[in-house]
XYZ file of C-alpha atoms in Angstrom:
394
model
C 12.374 17.774 -25.603
C 10.578 16.245 -22.628
C 8.574 13.846 -24.803
C 11.775 12.779 -26.589
C 13.560 12.025 -23.312
C 10.557 10.036 -22.058
C 10.395 7.969 -25.248
C 14.143 7.274 -25.106
C 14.510 6.381 -21.433
C 11.103 5.192 -20.133
C 9.855 1.904 -21.521
C 6.075 1.393 -21.558
C 5.794 5.046 -20.501
C 1.981 5.030 -20.576
C 1.745 2.250 -17.955
C 2.033 4.793 -15.132
C 0.460 2.489 -12.511
C 3.405 0.113 -12.853
C 5.917 0.801 -10.023
C 8.845 0.080 -12.360
C 7.585 2.639 -14.886
C 7.160 5.212 -12.093
C 10.705 4.438 -10.983
C 11.932 5.055 -14.553
C 10.170 8.439 -14.625
C 11.682 9.365 -11.258
C 15.148 8.261 -12.361
C 14.872 10.319 -15.557
C 13.830 13.408 -13.601
C 16.625 12.857 -11.104
C 19.401 12.366 -13.665
C 18.371 15.431 -15.688
C 18.193 17.478 -12.479
C 21.641 16.321 -11.332
C 23.312 17.187 -14.651
C 21.687 20.616 -15.009
C 22.198 21.652 -11.384
C 25.824 20.488 -11.336
C 26.610 22.694 -14.339
C 24.729 25.681 -12.907
C 26.258 25.272 -9.460
C 29.813 25.193 -10.802
C 29.308 28.196 -13.058
C 27.555 30.369 -10.446
C 29.993 29.705 -7.619
C 32.898 30.475 -9.959
C 31.534 33.832 -11.162
C 30.224 34.632 -7.677
C 33.695 34.235 -6.161
C 35.252 36.340 -8.904
C 32.650 39.107 -8.456
C 32.512 38.883 -4.667
C 28.707 38.460 -4.821
C 26.968 36.790 -1.881
C 23.675 36.396 -3.768
C 25.306 34.637 -6.744
C 27.337 32.306 -4.516
C 24.239 31.535 -2.451
C 22.286 30.908 -5.651
C 25.025 28.491 -6.711
C 24.795 26.597 -3.425
C 21.031 26.580 -3.924
C 21.652 24.656 -7.168
C 23.985 22.323 -5.274
C 21.145 21.616 -2.849
C 18.869 21.009 -5.832
C 21.328 18.402 -7.067
C 21.102 16.695 -3.682
C 17.309 16.909 -3.911
C 17.433 15.130 -7.273
C 19.464 12.328 -5.699
C 16.888 12.044 -2.892
C 14.053 12.015 -5.441
C 15.713 9.175 -7.375
C 16.263 7.225 -4.163
C 12.644 7.806 -3.127
C 11.298 6.455 -6.423
C 13.596 3.438 -6.292
C 12.528 2.544 -2.745
C 8.844 3.227 -3.529
C 9.033 0.756 -6.432
C 9.916 -2.101 -4.071
C 7.164 -4.748 -4.029
C 5.068 -5.397 -0.955
C 6.620 -7.660 1.653
C 5.710 -9.185 5.004
C 6.541 -6.020 6.939
C 4.904 -3.694 4.395
C 1.916 -5.539 2.883
C 0.651 -2.359 1.199
C 3.965 -1.620 -0.503
C 6.484 1.189 -0.027
C 4.730 3.941 -1.984
C 4.653 6.434 0.881
C 8.434 6.730 0.690
C 7.790 8.948 -2.332
C 5.926 11.369 -0.047
C 8.820 11.301 2.400
C 11.302 12.204 -0.344
C 9.063 15.130 -1.362
C 9.055 16.331 2.267
C 12.844 16.133 2.434
C 13.080 18.242 -0.732
C 10.802 20.837 0.903
C 12.954 20.810 4.053
C 16.083 21.405 1.989
C 14.403 24.372 0.294
C 13.699 25.902 3.715
C 17.292 25.343 4.892
C 18.686 27.011 1.777
C 16.394 29.993 2.338
C 17.495 30.337 5.961
C 21.205 30.219 5.047
C 20.680 32.752 2.266
C 18.844 35.020 4.716
C 21.680 34.854 7.252
C 24.383 35.644 4.690
C 22.414 38.514 3.171
C 21.595 40.143 6.524
C 25.230 39.881 7.582
C 26.359 41.539 4.342
C 23.796 44.333 4.664
C 24.424 45.126 8.332
C 28.186 44.772 7.942
C 28.358 47.326 5.109
C 29.989 44.826 2.786
C 31.356 46.247 -0.460
C 29.196 46.086 -3.568
C 30.223 43.292 -5.943
C 31.934 43.983 -9.268
C 30.251 42.276 -12.223
C 31.274 41.626 -15.830
C 29.383 40.600 -18.986
C 30.120 36.883 -18.448
C 28.236 37.028 -15.140
C 25.144 38.432 -16.832
C 25.256 35.776 -19.572
C 25.619 32.907 -17.090
C 22.725 34.172 -14.967
C 20.484 34.640 -18.022
C 21.225 31.122 -19.283
C 20.586 29.796 -15.768
C 17.105 31.350 -15.745
C 16.258 29.675 -19.059
C 17.551 26.280 -17.916
C 15.650 26.477 -14.631
C 12.439 27.445 -16.389
C 12.848 24.449 -18.702
C 13.452 22.216 -15.670
C 10.206 23.541 -14.184
C 8.262 22.575 -17.328
C 10.087 19.232 -17.499
C 9.436 18.190 -13.877
C 5.881 19.525 -13.908
C 5.054 17.445 -16.971
C 6.548 14.307 -15.437
C 4.838 15.025 -12.098
C 1.416 15.440 -13.714
C 1.948 12.370 -15.884
C 2.481 10.034 -12.919
C 0.856 12.197 -10.197
C 4.087 12.453 -8.213
C 4.325 14.766 -5.220
C 8.136 14.711 -5.218
C 8.414 15.682 -8.902
C 5.821 18.420 -8.446
C 7.800 19.727 -5.459
C 10.962 19.668 -7.567
C 9.138 21.585 -10.318
C 8.084 24.233 -7.807
C 11.647 24.465 -6.583
C 12.775 25.072 -10.179
C 10.339 27.999 -10.421
C 11.760 29.416 -7.199
C 15.277 29.049 -8.566
C 14.349 30.795 -11.814
C 12.792 33.684 -9.877
C 15.763 33.795 -7.516
C 18.254 34.005 -10.341
C 16.095 36.578 -12.165
C 16.148 38.796 -9.078
C 19.917 38.415 -8.830
C 20.262 39.170 -12.549
C 18.189 42.353 -12.226
C 20.299 43.497 -9.285
C 23.470 42.843 -11.283
C 22.222 44.958 -14.209
C 21.110 47.798 -11.906
C 24.441 47.731 -10.084
C 26.348 48.022 -13.375
C 24.276 51.026 -14.483
C 23.924 52.949 -11.215
C 26.139 53.668 -8.210
C 24.000 52.848 -5.174
C 24.534 54.026 -1.561
C 23.655 50.572 -0.200
C 24.398 46.926 -0.963
C 21.662 45.956 -3.444
C 23.115 42.464 -3.676
C 22.349 41.878 0.013
C 18.845 43.398 -0.230
C 17.953 41.139 -3.149
C 19.364 38.215 -1.209
C 17.015 38.913 1.724
C 13.951 39.217 -0.546
C 14.802 35.993 -2.361
C 15.400 34.180 0.925
C 11.939 35.098 2.207
C 10.379 33.833 -1.014
C 12.279 30.536 -0.856
C 11.401 29.906 2.806
C 7.677 30.519 2.230
C 7.696 28.256 -0.810
C 9.399 25.504 1.172
C 6.820 25.724 3.952
C 3.964 25.505 1.436
C 5.481 22.417 -0.218
C 6.117 20.796 3.164
C 2.559 21.479 4.291
C 1.078 19.887 1.166
C 3.330 16.828 1.383
C 2.743 16.362 5.113
C -0.982 16.108 4.379
C -0.298 13.028 2.243
C 1.977 11.508 4.891
C -0.517 12.015 7.733
C -3.471 10.835 5.633
C -5.359 13.679 4.018
C -8.845 13.348 2.494
C -9.197 11.806 -0.968
C -9.619 14.004 -4.013
C -13.192 15.363 -4.165
C -13.576 14.579 -7.851
C -12.348 11.032 -7.289
C -14.947 10.537 -4.534
C -17.775 11.804 -6.749
C -16.591 9.757 -9.721
C -16.488 6.562 -7.641
C -19.967 7.159 -6.216
C -21.427 8.004 -9.627
C -19.850 4.910 -11.188
C -21.136 2.584 -8.453
C -24.672 3.972 -8.720
C -24.674 3.231 -12.450
C -25.117 -0.469 -11.604
C -28.588 -1.993 -11.487
C -30.203 -2.209 -8.021
C -27.496 -0.072 -6.385
C -29.675 2.575 -4.714
C -27.315 4.528 -2.498
C -23.691 4.834 -1.410
C -22.293 5.741 2.009
C -19.357 5.151 4.363
C -16.800 5.507 1.569
C -13.277 5.299 2.989
C -10.176 5.662 0.805
C -6.739 4.689 2.130
C -3.727 6.078 0.283
C -0.490 4.097 0.527
C 1.296 6.064 -2.185
C 0.680 6.852 -5.851
C -1.027 3.920 -7.535
C -1.621 2.190 -4.190
C -5.119 3.080 -3.010
C -7.573 0.866 -1.167
C -11.211 1.686 -0.453
C -14.340 0.311 1.172
C -17.918 1.437 0.719
C -21.467 0.490 1.728
C -24.006 0.119 -1.072
C -27.753 0.091 -0.434
C -29.776 -2.468 -2.390
C -33.495 -3.481 -2.280
C -34.197 -5.887 0.578
C -35.888 -8.364 -1.769
C -33.134 -8.444 -4.390
C -31.725 -11.750 -5.668
C -28.719 -12.105 -3.346
C -26.671 -14.275 -5.711
C -27.221 -11.930 -8.676
C -26.470 -8.897 -6.497
C -23.260 -10.475 -5.239
C -22.210 -11.070 -8.831
C -22.794 -7.397 -9.668
C -20.747 -6.384 -6.618
C -17.814 -8.531 -7.780
C -18.018 -7.010 -11.263
C -18.231 -3.494 -9.831
C -15.143 -4.025 -7.655
C -13.197 -5.339 -10.640
C -14.223 -2.485 -12.947
C -13.487 0.180 -10.312
C -9.944 -1.163 -10.081
C -9.537 -1.094 -13.857
C -10.988 2.420 -14.152
C -9.569 4.136 -11.059
C -6.731 1.845 -9.948
C -8.375 1.365 -6.531
C -8.784 -1.941 -4.681
C -12.438 -1.639 -3.618
C -14.412 -3.725 -1.132
C -18.213 -3.301 -1.202
C -20.489 -4.053 1.742
C -24.133 -4.661 0.834
C -26.892 -2.991 2.909
C -30.463 -4.197 2.169
C -33.132 -1.487 2.567
C -36.915 -1.426 2.193
C -38.083 0.854 -0.576
C -41.745 -0.157 -0.946
C -42.968 0.379 2.638
C -45.071 3.562 2.785
C -44.851 3.826 6.578
C -41.038 3.587 6.555
C -40.741 6.050 3.689
C -42.960 8.593 5.464
C -41.051 8.300 8.739
C -37.696 8.509 6.937
C -38.725 11.703 5.172
C -39.733 13.310 8.462
C -36.350 12.462 9.985
C -34.498 13.773 6.892
C -36.463 17.032 7.073
C -35.544 17.434 10.733
C -31.884 16.675 10.039
C -31.818 19.310 7.318
C -33.352 21.830 9.699
C -30.637 21.097 12.281
C -27.776 21.268 9.770
C -28.100 20.907 5.963
C -24.825 18.960 5.842
C -26.173 16.125 8.028
C -27.220 12.962 6.201
C -28.590 9.562 7.183
C -28.496 6.055 5.771
C -29.513 2.459 6.582
C -32.965 3.588 7.756
C -35.111 0.704 9.010
C -37.977 0.207 11.448
C -38.808 -2.577 13.862
C -42.312 -4.054 13.535
C -44.825 -1.614 14.946
C -46.050 -2.636 18.401
C -48.626 -1.222 20.775
C -46.185 0.654 22.990
C -42.920 1.096 21.073
C -41.519 1.175 17.544
C -37.816 1.740 16.906
C -36.337 3.742 14.033
C -32.804 2.451 13.483
C -30.426 4.440 11.286
C -27.000 6.058 10.993
C -26.324 9.807 10.919
C -23.168 11.041 9.180
C -21.388 13.921 10.904
C -19.422 16.064 8.431
C -15.874 17.158 9.224
C -15.834 20.153 11.554
C -19.426 19.699 12.766
C -19.776 21.645 16.031
C -23.073 20.107 17.129
C -22.996 17.449 19.818
C -24.398 13.991 19.251
C -26.717 14.401 22.262
C -28.208 17.595 20.816
C -28.800 16.042 17.399
C -30.389 12.935 18.933
C -32.692 14.990 21.147
C -33.922 17.035 18.177
C -34.540 13.939 16.065
C -36.300 12.129 18.931
C -38.613 15.098 19.330
C -39.451 15.039 15.609
C -40.202 11.301 15.727
C -42.506 11.640 18.722
C -44.452 14.350 16.952
C -45.485 11.612 14.529
C -46.236 9.061 17.237
C -45.316 9.058 20.937
C -44.408 5.375 20.617
C -41.621 6.096 18.106
C -38.037 5.870 19.404
C -34.796 6.533 17.523
C -31.756 4.264 17.765
C -28.980 6.283 16.131
C -25.393 5.386 15.258
C -23.214 8.391 14.488
C -20.696 7.992 11.650
C -17.752 10.168 10.640
C -17.275 11.410 7.096
C -13.807 10.301 5.901
C -13.985 12.034 2.515
C -13.146 15.453 3.977
C -16.616 16.964 3.553
């Protein structure tokens, strides 16, 4: 069913990097969500009013909120598809993250309202609802529709890597579980005469579940808005691909900026032999940047760092420093290691040390330990260290 809808309503559906194609996917998800949730909302509120059931009415309003979420999702995709302009040179892709956050916020609000109504019914000794067979049928059909919506939105979300569609899919799971809990309570209430309001108890349990789910979705989406680390596999794939080029010896200082799905920019330093043909190396860099964009959809800028690889003295000193770094903290790394010409009184080791995220060691402590290691080789050795941050989340 999902594949059929995609083929019918999304032209060039495999060109997922195209903002217009992404907009078509988002519109499809939104329209399907609006139609399904409108039908479910109307049916649940009607049977809920007839049965006097708070949980069913609340579940119906939950579907009404879902319909509003679908409208917000559609709007988010449409705005995100706008081309870059003078005020937004990197495009409007992050609006999609904002729409996903709004969906999460709506989930939390629904959970809070459901909690309030259920607690009031339980503490106020409200009468148990009276259910009929039609109520059970409508709730059962609702569970099936919501589960299909979960599969539908999840497939679309994975296809175009959309946070808002994935959040909508998660919301559909919550709705299916919510309605299942209500359905179970309805069946139990028809079979047994209970001394308490099971409808209200189920409402409280479902509300807690919905609120927690909303917080989890909001937390994940907020990470994208604030600028979370790039995907670990993506980082490793980029590094591995760059190092497959001739004369590219090492990679460091990789920074990936995310301006929304399909809008990523990156910069990286690549170490090359100091005696390499500069013109030929520059040509390889241009080719590498172009192929990285074609393969990963990332606008990459490469900075070239020449390093000596055939100097025995430099290699020996570098290995000593690496050994000392590993002894201090195995997660510490260095790059751009070079040495000033050896003089009678002083020789400088110049290099950068990368501090991983969450490193508790101070820069002064690390420098003192490395200086001590260098002077054990020769008292005339001095270290000139630049400390870098790791922006890949490691």
